[in-house]
Amino acid sequence: MSTDPQQILNTVFGYSAFRGSQQEIINELISGRDALVLMPTGGGKSLCYQIPALARPGVGIVVSPLIALMQDQVNALRQLGVRADFLNSTLAWDDVSAIEQRLLKGDLDLLYIAPERLIQERTLDLLDRAPIGLFAIDEAHCVSQWGHDFRADYLALSILHERYPQIPRVALTATADARTRQEIVQRLDLTNARQFVTSFDRPNIQYRITQKRNARQQLLHFLRREHPTDAGIVYCLSRNKVETVAKWLSAEGFNAVPYHAGLTPRQRQEHQERFLREDGVIVVATIAFGMGIDKPDVRFVAHLDLPKSLEAYYQETGRAGRDALPSTAWMAYGLQDVIKLRQMMDGSEASDAHKRAERQKLDAMLALCETTACRRHTLLAYFGEASPEHCGNCDTCLTPVPTWDATVPVQMALSCVYRTGQRFGVNHVIDVLRGDATDKVSQNGHQALSTFGIGKDRSATEWRSIFRQLVAGGYLSADIDGFGALKLTELCRPLLRGDATLALRKDIAEPQDKSARQRKKKGSPAVPEHLLEAWEALRACRKRLADEQGVPPYVIFHDATLLSLLEHKPSSLNDMRDISGIGEAKLERYGDAFLEVLGSL
Ligand code: ADP
Ligand code: ZN
């Protein structure tokens, strides 16, 4: 095999050009130097170590915590004609020893190893005797004790540097923040490594956050209109909700399965497999789902509950559109979400410092929800990245949000909270404002208050919008006693004194943006109407080949490759070489099958 990176890119992977800093990273490693790579999901991290592993003598050792994923990664590489294997606890002893033999003989290009396995003396002893080309430490943020993916075994990976100082190492992660980066450098001894920090923007993902009215109906509307036959993930906070939403979506005709920690490992495995192998499956899941899913054609990620931080939101939504084709991150959120999360945090057993950190993260999440500025700009700014003020591909850019001077109604709302003794939840306070003489109002004598009925010209929905924004903005806190009694915070003073004004967003029904309406009805991505039949034929061919080998369809060809086939209609194997995603091995294996389909159209 060639040792020229460009040639490997063309002939093995079938791609014509490197993306972003891939080439520089690859050269760094081929020259025997260390590197730290920060790239968003879907940015193309794997090539950064796969190509040097092929170009350098010896095997590339890839440390990855995602055991469930290794088989797929190895399958995908084998499809490309790369000699790949993995070592983890799922293998039988016979297999292990066969792989070890291949490793020692230098018959492997890439070997994936789980960290807990790598640091065993037996494995290290094996590595001592094997020809090693490089170490790639994937998901390197797992060394961070502050992150949510911390793995103690990752801390022990500093041994690689001590034991094999002459072998280049590359650490890779999609976690953006500077603190995690510092921790990786320090714990993995990468002070001398060149750092490659790429933009974390995911331009193909359209970010949309809408206010909850009837969340399920809103979701249904979104799916029917924009993703009727697409694969996607719907995130919910609780297992119960996951179950009911999955059942309901199935009843509505979608191919939906639940996924949460309460299912048996077998059920989880089965549902994940269906998501990977069948076309158009929706997984309704708690956050237990997603880590280690690198299905490239997830067309949407929907949130029915609010994530706890922007880090979580970005990671979860980032699972959409790894193949760079248009995808949607959609979320519905409302007042109850805010109150619930605030209560959960205040009521947790964590230390004060930890609580404070969590609170700040939630505040940033809420600020994103309530912002009238570009969502993408806001997100990227949070991760320390400068970007244009308008992205043109988020809800607030597509349909600018009007604001209004809410100072007077806000004063009414705040003083009503105060006059009712800061002991009641939002529904009661709204009843008082609107002058609804409910039993609770009479029992507490609240019709005698000066704020009784002062807000009757606004609907309860409008008041809820105001209260949501006040809680999100930190003007009101919700008590942790479980009833969510609203209390004033320090921030209210200037407003109540009349020293400050407050503009709030005017909630509007979900924008009927043009790009969404123009999307065709069936089977995205963007296949023009007259090519739908051909598209389905190509998909069917891919599915058949995938099923024969028991691999997910995208392991044969990505959607982008099928689209390119549709567009260029190659009529010979040689023409097919120009299609992105078709290298020599796949050309030989699948070229004829697809030529036949194309010829029959
Ligand atoms: P990450 O690990 O950063 O999430 P991957 O390595 O899985 O991303 O790459 C995402 C997708 O982009 C993959 O389908 C990969 O084949 C494709 N890709 C990567 N580099 C290139 C390139 N230079 N040209 C075309 N496609 C690429
Ligand atoms: Zn925008």
JSON list of N, CA, C and O and ligand atoms in Angstrom, two decimals, residues 9 13-20 22 37 39-51 73 80 138-139 172-174 202 293-294 296 318 321-324 554 558 560 580-581, ligand 1:
[
{"chain": "A", "resi": 9, "resn": "LEU", "atom": "N", "xyz": [-5.98, 8.59, 0.80]},
{"chain": "A", "resi": 9, "resn": "LEU", "atom": "CA", "xyz": [-7.30, 9.22, 0.85]},
{"chain": "A", "resi": 9, "resn": "LEU", "atom": "C", "xyz": [-8.12, 8.87, -0.40]},
{"chain": "A", "resi": 9, "resn": "LEU", "atom": "O", "xyz": [-9.29, 8.50, -0.31]},
{"chain": "A", "resi": 13, "resn": "PHE", "atom": "N", "xyz": [-10.13, 5.46, 0.81]},
{"chain": "A", "resi": 13, "resn": "PHE", "atom": "CA", "xyz": [-11.39, 6.05, 1.29]},
{"chain": "A", "resi": 13, "resn": "PHE", "atom": "C", "xyz": [-12.27, 6.58, 0.16]},
{"chain": "A", "resi": 13, "resn": "PHE", "atom": "O", "xyz": [-13.46, 6.80, 0.35]},
{"chain": "A", "resi": 14, "resn": "GLY", "atom": "N", "xyz": [-11.66, 6.81, -0.98]},
{"chain": "A", "resi": 14, "resn": "GLY", "atom": "CA", "xyz": [-12.45, 7.28, -2.11]},
{"chain": "A", "resi": 14, "resn": "GLY", "atom": "C", "xyz": [-12.80, 8.75, -2.04]},
{"chain": "A", "resi": 14, "resn": "GLY", "atom": "O", "xyz": [-13.71, 9.21, -2.72]},
{"chain": "A", "resi": 15, "resn": "TYR", "atom": "N", "xyz": [-12.10, 9.52, -1.20]},
{"chain": "A", "resi": 15, "resn": "TYR", "atom": "CA", "xyz": [-12.36, 10.96, -1.12]},
{"chain": "A", "resi": 15, "resn": "TYR", "atom": "C", "xyz": [-11.31, 11.71, -1.91]},
{"chain": "A", "resi": 15, "resn": "TYR", "atom": "O", "xyz": [-10.17, 11.28, -2.02]},
{"chain": "A", "resi": 16, "resn": "SER", "atom": "N", "xyz": [-11.70, 12.87, -2.42]},
{"chain": "A", "resi": 16, "resn": "SER", "atom": "CA", "xyz": [-10.77, 13.60, -3.29]},
{"chain": "A", "resi": 16, "resn": "SER", "atom": "C", "xyz": [-9.88, 14.57, -2.53]},
{"chain": "A", "resi": 16, "resn": "SER", "atom": "O", "xyz": [-8.73, 14.77, -2.88]},
{"chain": "A", "resi": 17, "resn": "ALA", "atom": "N", "xyz": [-10.40, 15.17, -1.47]},
{"chain": "A", "resi": 17, "resn": "ALA", "atom": "CA", "xyz": [-9.59, 16.20, -0.80]},
{"chain": "A", "resi": 17, "resn": "ALA", "atom": "C", "xyz": [-9.72, 16.09, 0.72]},
{"chain": "A", "resi": 17, "resn": "ALA", "atom": "O", "xyz": [-10.74, 15.65, 1.23]},
{"chain": "A", "resi": 18, "resn": "PHE", "atom": "N", "xyz": [-8.67, 16.54, 1.41]},
{"chain": "A", "resi": 18, "resn": "PHE", "atom": "CA", "xyz": [-8.74, 16.59, 2.87]},
{"chain": "A", "resi": 18, "resn": "PHE", "atom": "C", "xyz": [-9.65, 17.71, 3.30]},
{"chain": "A", "resi": 18, "resn": "PHE", "atom": "O", "xyz": [-9.82, 18.70, 2.59]},
{"chain": "A", "resi": 19, "resn": "ARG", "atom": "N", "xyz": [-10.20, 17.57, 4.49]},
{"chain": "A", "resi": 19, "resn": "ARG", "atom": "CA", "xyz": [-11.06, 18.60, 5.04]},
{"chain": "A", "resi": 19, "resn": "ARG", "atom": "C", "xyz": [-10.28, 19.35, 6.12]},
{"chain": "A", "resi": 19, "resn": "ARG", "atom": "O", "xyz": [-9.59, 18.71, 6.90]},
{"chain": "A", "resi": 20, "resn": "GLY", "atom": "N", "xyz": [-10.47, 20.65, 6.17]},
{"chain": "A", "resi": 20, "resn": "GLY", "atom": "CA", "xyz": [-9.89, 21.46, 7.24]},
{"chain": "A", "resi": 20, "resn": "GLY", "atom": "C", "xyz": [-8.44, 21.14, 7.50]},
{"chain": "A", "resi": 20, "resn": "GLY", "atom": "O", "xyz": [-7.62, 21.15, 6.58]},
{"chain": "A", "resi": 22, "resn": "GLN", "atom": "N", "xyz": [-7.14, 18.27, 8.46]},
{"chain": "A", "resi": 22, "resn": "GLN", "atom": "CA", "xyz": [-6.80, 16.84, 8.43]},
{"chain": "A", "resi": 22, "resn": "GLN", "atom": "C", "xyz": [-5.38, 16.60, 7.93]},
{"chain": "A", "resi": 22, "resn": "GLN", "atom": "O", "xyz": [-4.62, 15.84, 8.52]},
{"chain": "A", "resi": 37, "resn": "VAL", "atom": "N", "xyz": [-6.29, 16.90, 18.90]},
{"chain": "A", "resi": 37, "resn": "VAL", "atom": "CA", "xyz": [-7.25, 17.29, 17.87]},
{"chain": "A", "resi": 37, "resn": "VAL", "atom": "C", "xyz": [-8.61, 17.57, 18.49]},
{"chain": "A", "resi": 37, "resn": "VAL", "atom": "O", "xyz": [-9.19, 16.69, 19.13]},
{"chain": "A", "resi": 39, "resn": "MET", "atom": "N", "xyz": [-12.21, 18.61, 17.33]},
{"chain": "A", "resi": 39, "resn": "MET", "atom": "CA", "xyz": [-13.04, 18.75, 16.13]},
{"chain": "A", "resi": 39, "resn": "MET", "atom": "C", "xyz": [-14.45, 18.35, 16.49]},
{"chain": "A", "resi": 39, "resn": "MET", "atom": "O", "xyz": [-14.64, 17.43, 17.28]},
{"chain": "A", "resi": 40, "resn": "PRO", "atom": "N", "xyz": [-15.45, 19.01, 15.93]},
{"chain": "A", "resi": 40, "resn": "PRO", "atom": "CA", "xyz": [-16.81, 18.60, 16.29]},
{"chain": "A", "resi": 40, "resn": "PRO", "atom": "C", "xyz": [-17.14, 17.22, 15.73]},
{"chain": "A", "resi": 40, "resn": "PRO", "atom": "O", "xyz": [-16.43, 16.72, 14.85]},
{"chain": "A", "resi": 41, "resn": "THR", "atom": "N", "xyz": [-18.19, 16.65, 16.27]},
{"chain": "A", "resi": 41, "resn": "THR", "atom": "CA", "xyz": [-18.71, 15.40, 15.74]},
{"chain": "A", "resi": 41, "resn": "THR", "atom": "C", "xyz": [-18.94, 15.54, 14.24]},
{"chain": "A", "resi": 41, "resn": "THR", "atom": "O", "xyz": [-19.44, 16.56, 13.79]},
{"chain": "A", "resi": 42, "resn": "GLY", "atom": "N", "xyz": [-18.53, 14.53, 13.52]},
{"chain": "A", "resi": 42, "resn": "GLY", "atom": "CA", "xyz": [-18.73, 14.60, 12.08]},
{"chain": "A", "resi": 42, "resn": "GLY", "atom": "C", "xyz": [-17.67, 15.40, 11.35]},
{"chain": "A", "resi": 42, "resn": "GLY", "atom": "O", "xyz": [-17.70, 15.54, 10.13]},
{"chain": "A", "resi": 43, "resn": "GLY", "atom": "N", "xyz": [-16.71, 15.92, 12.10]},
{"chain": "A", "resi": 43, "resn": "GLY", "atom": "CA", "xyz": [-15.67, 16.75, 11.50]},
{"chain": "A", "resi": 43, "resn": "GLY", "atom": "C", "xyz": [-14.65, 15.95, 10.69]},
{"chain": "A", "resi": 43, "resn": "GLY", "atom": "O", "xyz": [-13.96, 16.48, 9.84]},
{"chain": "A", "resi": 44, "resn": "GLY", "atom": "N", "xyz": [-14.57, 14.66, 10.99]},
{"chain": "A", "resi": 44, "resn": "GLY", "atom": "CA", "xyz": [-13.62, 13.82, 10.27]},
{"chain": "A", "resi": 44, "resn": "GLY", "atom": "C", "xyz": [-12.39, 13.48, 11.08]},
{"chain": "A", "resi": 44, "resn": "GLY", "atom": "O", "xyz": [-11.27, 13.46, 10.57]},
{"chain": "A", "resi": 45, "resn": "LYS", "atom": "N", "xyz": [-12.60, 13.17, 12.35]},
{"chain": "A", "resi": 45, "resn": "LYS", "atom": "CA", "xyz": [-11.47, 12.85, 13.22]},
{"chain": "A", "resi": 45, "resn": "LYS", "atom": "C", "xyz": [-10.82, 11.52, 12.86]},
{"chain": "A", "resi": 45, "resn": "LYS", "atom": "O", "xyz": [-9.60, 11.38, 12.93]},
{"chain": "A", "resi": 46, "resn": "SER", "atom": "N", "xyz": [-11.64, 10.53, 12.49]},
{"chain": "A", "resi": 46, "resn": "SER", "atom": "CA", "xyz": [-11.05, 9.19, 12.33]},
{"chain": "A", "resi": 46, "resn": "SER", "atom": "C", "xyz": [-9.95, 9.15, 11.27]},
{"chain": "A", "resi": 46, "resn": "SER", "atom": "O", "xyz": [-8.93, 8.49, 11.47]},
{"chain": "A", "resi": 47, "resn": "LEU", "atom": "N", "xyz": [-10.16, 9.86, 10.17]},
{"chain": "A", "resi": 47, "resn": "LEU", "atom": "CA", "xyz": [-9.12, 9.84, 9.13]},
{"chain": "A", "resi": 47, "resn": "LEU", "atom": "C", "xyz": [-7.79, 10.34, 9.67]},
{"chain": "A", "resi": 47, "resn": "LEU", "atom": "O", "xyz": [-6.74, 9.94, 9.19]},
{"chain": "A", "resi": 48, "resn": "CYS", "atom": "N", "xyz": [-7.85, 11.23, 10.66]},
{"chain": "A", "resi": 48, "resn": "CYS", "atom": "CA", "xyz": [-6.62, 11.83, 11.20]},
{"chain": "A", "resi": 48, "resn": "CYS", "atom": "C", "xyz": [-5.68, 10.80, 11.80]},
{"chain": "A", "resi": 48, "resn": "CYS", "atom": "O", "xyz": [-4.48, 11.03, 11.85]},
{"chain": "A", "resi": 49, "resn": "TYR", "atom": "N", "xyz": [-6.21, 9.70, 12.29]},
{"chain": "A", "resi": 49, "resn": "TYR", "atom": "CA", "xyz": [-5.30, 8.66, 12.76]},
{"chain": "A", "resi": 49, "resn": "TYR", "atom": "C", "xyz": [-5.28, 7.43, 11.85]},
{"chain": "A", "resi": 49, "resn": "TYR", "atom": "O", "xyz": [-4.31, 6.69, 11.80]},
{"chain": "A", "resi": 50, "resn": "GLN", "atom": "N", "xyz": [-6.38, 7.23, 11.12]},
{"chain": "A", "resi": 50, "resn": "GLN", "atom": "CA", "xyz": [-6.41, 6.05, 10.25]},
{"chain": "A", "resi": 50, "resn": "GLN", "atom": "C", "xyz": [-5.38, 6.16, 9.12]},
{"chain": "A", "resi": 50, "resn": "GLN", "atom": "O", "xyz": [-4.67, 5.20, 8.82]},
{"chain": "A", "resi": 51, "resn": "ILE", "atom": "N", "xyz": [-5.30, 7.32, 8.51]},
{"chain": "A", "resi": 51, "resn": "ILE", "atom": "CA", "xyz": [-4.34, 7.47, 7.41]},
{"chain": "A", "resi": 51, "resn": "ILE", "atom": "C", "xyz": [-2.88, 7.37, 7.88]},
{"chain": "A", "resi": 51, "resn": "ILE", "atom": "O", "xyz": [-2.11, 6.61, 7.30]},
{"chain": "A", "resi": 73, "resn": "GLN", "atom": "N", "xyz": [-16.90, -0.18, 13.71]},
{"chain": "A", "resi": 73, "resn": "GLN", "atom": "CA", "xyz": [-15.74, 0.56, 13.19]},
{"chain": "A", "resi": 73, "resn": "GLN", "atom": "C", "xyz": [-14.82, -0.37, 12.42]},
{"chain": "A", "resi": 73, "resn": "GLN", "atom": "O", "xyz": [-14.33, -0.04, 11.34]},
{"chain": "A", "resi": 80, "resn": "LEU", "atom": "N", "xyz": [-13.15, -1.27, 3.53]},
{"chain": "A", "resi": 80, "resn": "LEU", "atom": "CA", "xyz": [-12.23, -0.45, 2.74]},
{"chain": "A", "resi": 80, "resn": "LEU", "atom": "C", "xyz": [-10.95, -1.21, 2.41]},
{"chain": "A", "resi": 80, "resn": "LEU", "atom": "O", "xyz": [-10.02, -0.66, 1.82]},
{"chain": "A", "resi": 138, "resn": "ASP", "atom": "N", "xyz": [-8.96, 8.13, 21.45]},
{"chain": "A", "resi": 138, "resn": "ASP", "atom": "CA", "xyz": [-10.23, 8.71, 21.02]},
{"chain": "A", "resi": 138, "resn": "ASP", "atom": "C", "xyz": [-11.05, 9.09, 22.25]},
{"chain": "A", "resi": 138, "resn": "ASP", "atom": "O", "xyz": [-10.83, 8.55, 23.34]},
{"chain": "A", "resi": 139, "resn": "GLU", "atom": "N", "xyz": [-12.00, 10.00, 22.07]},
{"chain": "A", "resi": 139, "resn": "GLU", "atom": "CA", "xyz": [-12.85, 10.46, 23.19]},
{"chain": "A", "resi": 139, "resn": "GLU", "atom": "C", "xyz": [-11.98, 10.88, 24.37]},
{"chain": "A", "resi": 139, "resn": "GLU", "atom": "O", "xyz": [-12.23, 10.53, 25.52]},
{"chain": "A", "resi": 172, "resn": "LEU", "atom": "N", "xyz": [-7.94, 12.76, 20.61]},
{"chain": "A", "resi": 172, "resn": "LEU", "atom": "CA", "xyz": [-9.01, 13.40, 19.85]},
{"chain": "A", "resi": 172, "resn": "LEU", "atom": "C", "xyz": [-10.27, 13.55, 20.69]},
{"chain": "A", "resi": 172, "resn": "LEU", "atom": "O", "xyz": [-10.60, 12.66, 21.48]},
{"chain": "A", "resi": 173, "resn": "THR", "atom": "N", "xyz": [-10.96, 14.66, 20.52]},
{"chain": "A", "resi": 173, "resn": "THR", "atom": "CA", "xyz": [-12.22, 14.84, 21.23]},
{"chain": "A", "resi": 173, "resn": "THR", "atom": "C", "xyz": [-13.11, 15.84, 20.50]},
{"chain": "A", "resi": 173, "resn": "THR", "atom": "O", "xyz": [-12.62, 16.68, 19.76]},
{"chain": "A", "resi": 174, "resn": "ALA", "atom": "N", "xyz": [-14.40, 15.72, 20.76]},
{"chain": "A", "resi": 174, "resn": "ALA", "atom": "CA", "xyz": [-15.36, 16.68, 20.22]},
{"chain": "A", "resi": 174, "resn": "ALA", "atom": "C", "xyz": [-15.85, 17.61, 21.32]},
{"chain": "A", "resi": 174, "resn": "ALA", "atom": "O", "xyz": [-16.80, 18.35, 21.15]},
{"chain": "A", "resi": 202, "resn": "ARG", "atom": "N", "xyz": [-21.55, 23.36, 13.30]},
{"chain": "A", "resi": 202, "resn": "ARG", "atom": "CA", "xyz": [-22.12, 22.28, 12.51]},
{"chain": "A", "resi": 202, "resn": "ARG", "atom": "C", "xyz": [-23.11, 22.92, 11.55]},
{"chain": "A", "resi": 202, "resn": "ARG", "atom": "O", "xyz": [-24.31, 22.92, 11.80]},
{"chain": "A", "resi": 293, "resn": "ILE", "atom": "N", "xyz": [-22.82, 6.29, 19.35]},
{"chain": "A", "resi": 293, "resn": "ILE", "atom": "CA", "xyz": [-23.63, 6.04, 18.16]},
{"chain": "A", "resi": 293, "resn": "ILE", "atom": "C", "xyz": [-23.02, 6.88, 17.05]},
{"chain": "A", "resi": 293, "resn": "ILE", "atom": "O", "xyz": [-23.06, 8.10, 17.10]},
{"chain": "A", "resi": 294, "resn": "ASP", "atom": "N", "xyz": [-22.41, 6.26, 16.04]},
{"chain": "A", "resi": 294, "resn": "ASP", "atom": "CA", "xyz": [-21.95, 7.16, 14.99]},
{"chain": "A", "resi": 294, "resn": "ASP", "atom": "C", "xyz": [-22.63, 6.88, 13.66]},
{"chain": "A", "resi": 294, "resn": "ASP", "atom": "O", "xyz": [-22.03, 6.90, 12.60]},
{"chain": "A", "resi": 296, "resn": "PRO", "atom": "N", "xyz": [-24.28, 7.91, 10.58]},
{"chain": "A", "resi": 296, "resn": "PRO", "atom": "CA", "xyz": [-24.06, 9.20, 9.91]},
{"chain": "A", "resi": 296, "resn": "PRO", "atom": "C", "xyz": [-25.34, 9.89, 9.46]},
{"chain": "A", "resi": 296, "resn": "PRO", "atom": "O", "xyz": [-25.35, 11.09, 9.26]},
{"chain": "A", "resi": 318, "resn": "GLY", "atom": "N", "xyz": [-25.62, 17.17, 18.35]},
{"chain": "A", "resi": 318, "resn": "GLY", "atom": "CA", "xyz": [-24.50, 16.90, 17.44]},
{"chain": "A", "resi": 318, "resn": "GLY", "atom": "C", "xyz": [-24.57, 15.51, 16.82]},
{"chain": "A", "resi": 318, "resn": "GLY", "atom": "O", "xyz": [-23.84, 15.21, 15.88]},
{"chain": "A", "resi": 321, "resn": "GLY", "atom": "N", "xyz": [-26.81, 14.49, 11.57]},
{"chain": "A", "resi": 321, "resn": "GLY", "atom": "CA", "xyz": [-26.09, 15.00, 10.42]},
{"chain": "A", "resi": 321, "resn": "GLY", "atom": "C", "xyz": [-24.58, 14.86, 10.38]},
{"chain": "A", "resi": 321, "resn": "GLY", "atom": "O", "xyz": [-23.89, 15.74, 9.90]},
{"chain": "A", "resi": 322, "resn": "ARG", "atom": "N", "xyz": [-24.05, 13.75, 10.86]},
{"chain": "A", "resi": 322, "resn": "ARG", "atom": "CA", "xyz": [-22.60, 13.54, 10.73]},
{"chain": "A", "resi": 322, "resn": "ARG", "atom": "C", "xyz": [-22.17, 13.48, 9.28]},
{"chain": "A", "resi": 322, "resn": "ARG", "atom": "O", "xyz": [-21.01, 13.63, 8.95]},
{"chain": "A", "resi": 323, "resn": "ASP", "atom": "N", "xyz": [-23.10, 13.15, 8.40]},
{"chain": "A", "resi": 323, "resn": "ASP", "atom": "CA", "xyz": [-22.75, 13.03, 6.99]},
{"chain": "A", "resi": 323, "resn": "ASP", "atom": "C", "xyz": [-22.79, 14.38, 6.28]},
{"chain": "A", "resi": 323, "resn": "ASP", "atom": "O", "xyz": [-22.66, 14.44, 5.06]},
{"chain": "A", "resi": 324, "resn": "ALA", "atom": "N", "xyz": [-22.97, 15.44, 7.03]},
{"chain": "A", "resi": 324, "resn": "ALA", "atom": "CA", "xyz": [-22.93, 16.81, 6.51]},
{"chain": "A", "resi": 324, "resn": "ALA", "atom": "C", "xyz": [-24.15, 17.18, 5.66]},
{"chain": "A", "resi": 324, "resn": "ALA", "atom": "O", "xyz": [-24.23, 18.27, 5.11]},
{"chain": "A", "resi": 554, "resn": "TYR", "atom": "N", "xyz": [-25.10, 2.12, 6.05]},
{"chain": "A", "resi": 554, "resn": "TYR", "atom": "CA", "xyz": [-24.12, 3.19, 5.81]},
{"chain": "A", "resi": 554, "resn": "TYR", "atom": "C", "xyz": [-22.69, 2.67, 5.76]},
{"chain": "A", "resi": 554, "resn": "TYR", "atom": "O", "xyz": [-21.78, 3.37, 5.34]},
{"chain": "A", "resi": 558, "resn": "HIS", "atom": "N", "xyz": [-22.47, 5.76, 2.27]},
{"chain": "A", "resi": 558, "resn": "HIS", "atom": "CA", "xyz": [-23.25, 6.81, 2.92]},
{"chain": "A", "resi": 558, "resn": "HIS", "atom": "C", "xyz": [-24.30, 7.37, 1.96]},
{"chain": "A", "resi": 558, "resn": "HIS", "atom": "O", "xyz": [-24.17, 7.24, 0.74]},
{"chain": "A", "resi": 560, "resn": "ALA", "atom": "N", "xyz": [-24.61, 10.36, 1.16]},
{"chain": "A", "resi": 560, "resn": "ALA", "atom": "CA", "xyz": [-23.97, 11.33, 0.27]},
{"chain": "A", "resi": 560, "resn": "ALA", "atom": "C", "xyz": [-23.41, 10.64, -0.97]},
{"chain": "A", "resi": 560, "resn": "ALA", "atom": "O", "xyz": [-23.45, 11.19, -2.07]},
{"chain": "A", "resi": 580, "resn": "SER", "atom": "N", "xyz": [-17.43, 10.45, -4.69]},
{"chain": "A", "resi": 580, "resn": "SER", "atom": "CA", "xyz": [-16.90, 10.58, -3.34]},
{"chain": "A", "resi": 580, "resn": "SER", "atom": "C", "xyz": [-17.39, 9.41, -2.48]},
{"chain": "A", "resi": 580, "resn": "SER", "atom": "O", "xyz": [-18.59, 9.12, -2.45]},
{"chain": "A", "resi": 581, "resn": "GLY", "atom": "N", "xyz": [-16.47, 8.76, -1.79]},
{"chain": "A", "resi": 581, "resn": "GLY", "atom": "CA", "xyz": [-16.84, 7.66, -0.92]},
{"chain": "A", "resi": 581, "resn": "GLY", "atom": "C", "xyz": [-16.67, 6.29, -1.55]},
{"chain": "A", "resi": 581, "resn": "GLY", "atom": "O", "xyz": [-16.99, 5.27, -0.93]},
{"chain": "B", "resi": 1, "resn": "ADP", "atom": "P1", "xyz": [-15.88, 12.31, 13.73]},
{"chain": "B", "resi": 1, "resn": "ADP", "atom": "O1", "xyz": [-15.17, 11.09, 14.24]},
{"chain": "B", "resi": 1, "resn": "ADP", "atom": "O2", "xyz": [-15.06, 13.54, 13.83]},
{"chain": "B", "resi": 1, "resn": "ADP", "atom": "O3", "xyz": [-17.24, 12.47, 14.31]},
{"chain": "B", "resi": 1, "resn": "ADP", "atom": "P2", "xyz": [-15.81, 10.92, 11.27]},
{"chain": "B", "resi": 1, "resn": "ADP", "atom": "O4", "xyz": [-14.37, 10.61, 11.27]},
{"chain": "B", "resi": 1, "resn": "ADP", "atom": "O5", "xyz": [-16.76, 9.83, 11.59]},
{"chain": "B", "resi": 1, "resn": "ADP", "atom": "O6", "xyz": [-16.11, 12.16, 12.19]},
{"chain": "B", "resi": 1, "resn": "ADP", "atom": "O7", "xyz": [-16.18, 11.57, 9.87]},
{"chain": "B", "resi": 1, "resn": "ADP", "atom": "C1", "xyz": [-17.46, 12.02, 9.60]},
{"chain": "B", "resi": 1, "resn": "ADP", "atom": "C2", "xyz": [-17.82, 11.69, 8.17]},
{"chain": "B", "resi": 1, "resn": "ADP", "atom": "O8", "xyz": [-17.09, 12.51, 7.27]},
{"chain": "B", "resi": 1, "resn": "ADP", "atom": "C3", "xyz": [-17.47, 10.27, 7.81]},
{"chain": "B", "resi": 1, "resn": "ADP", "atom": "O9", "xyz": [-18.54, 9.77, 7.08]},
{"chain": "B", "resi": 1, "resn": "ADP", "atom": "C4", "xyz": [-16.23, 10.38, 6.98]},
{"chain": "B", "resi": 1, "resn": "ADP", "atom": "O10", "xyz": [-16.11, 9.32, 6.09]},
{"chain": "B", "resi": 1, "resn": "ADP", "atom": "C5", "xyz": [-16.44, 11.70, 6.28]},
{"chain": "B", "resi": 1, "resn": "ADP", "atom": "N1", "xyz": [-15.16, 12.35, 5.93]},
{"chain": "B", "resi": 1, "resn": "ADP", "atom": "C6", "xyz": [-14.10, 12.55, 6.72]},
{"chain": "B", "resi": 1, "resn": "ADP", "atom": "N2", "xyz": [-13.10, 13.17, 6.07]},
{"chain": "B", "resi": 1, "resn": "ADP", "atom": "C7", "xyz": [-13.54, 13.38, 4.80]},
{"chain": "B", "resi": 1, "resn": "ADP", "atom": "C8", "xyz": [-12.98, 13.97, 3.63]},
{"chain": "B", "resi": 1, "resn": "ADP", "atom": "N3", "xyz": [-11.75, 14.48, 3.62]},
{"chain": "B", "resi": 1, "resn": "ADP", "atom": "N4", "xyz": [-13.74, 13.99, 2.52]},
{"chain": "B", "resi": 1, "resn": "ADP", "atom": "C9", "xyz": [-14.99, 13.48, 2.51]},
{"chain": "B", "resi": 1, "resn": "ADP", "atom": "N5", "xyz": [-15.58, 12.90, 3.57]},
{"chain": "B", "resi": 1, "resn": "ADP", "atom": "C10", "xyz": [-14.87, 12.85, 4.71]}
]
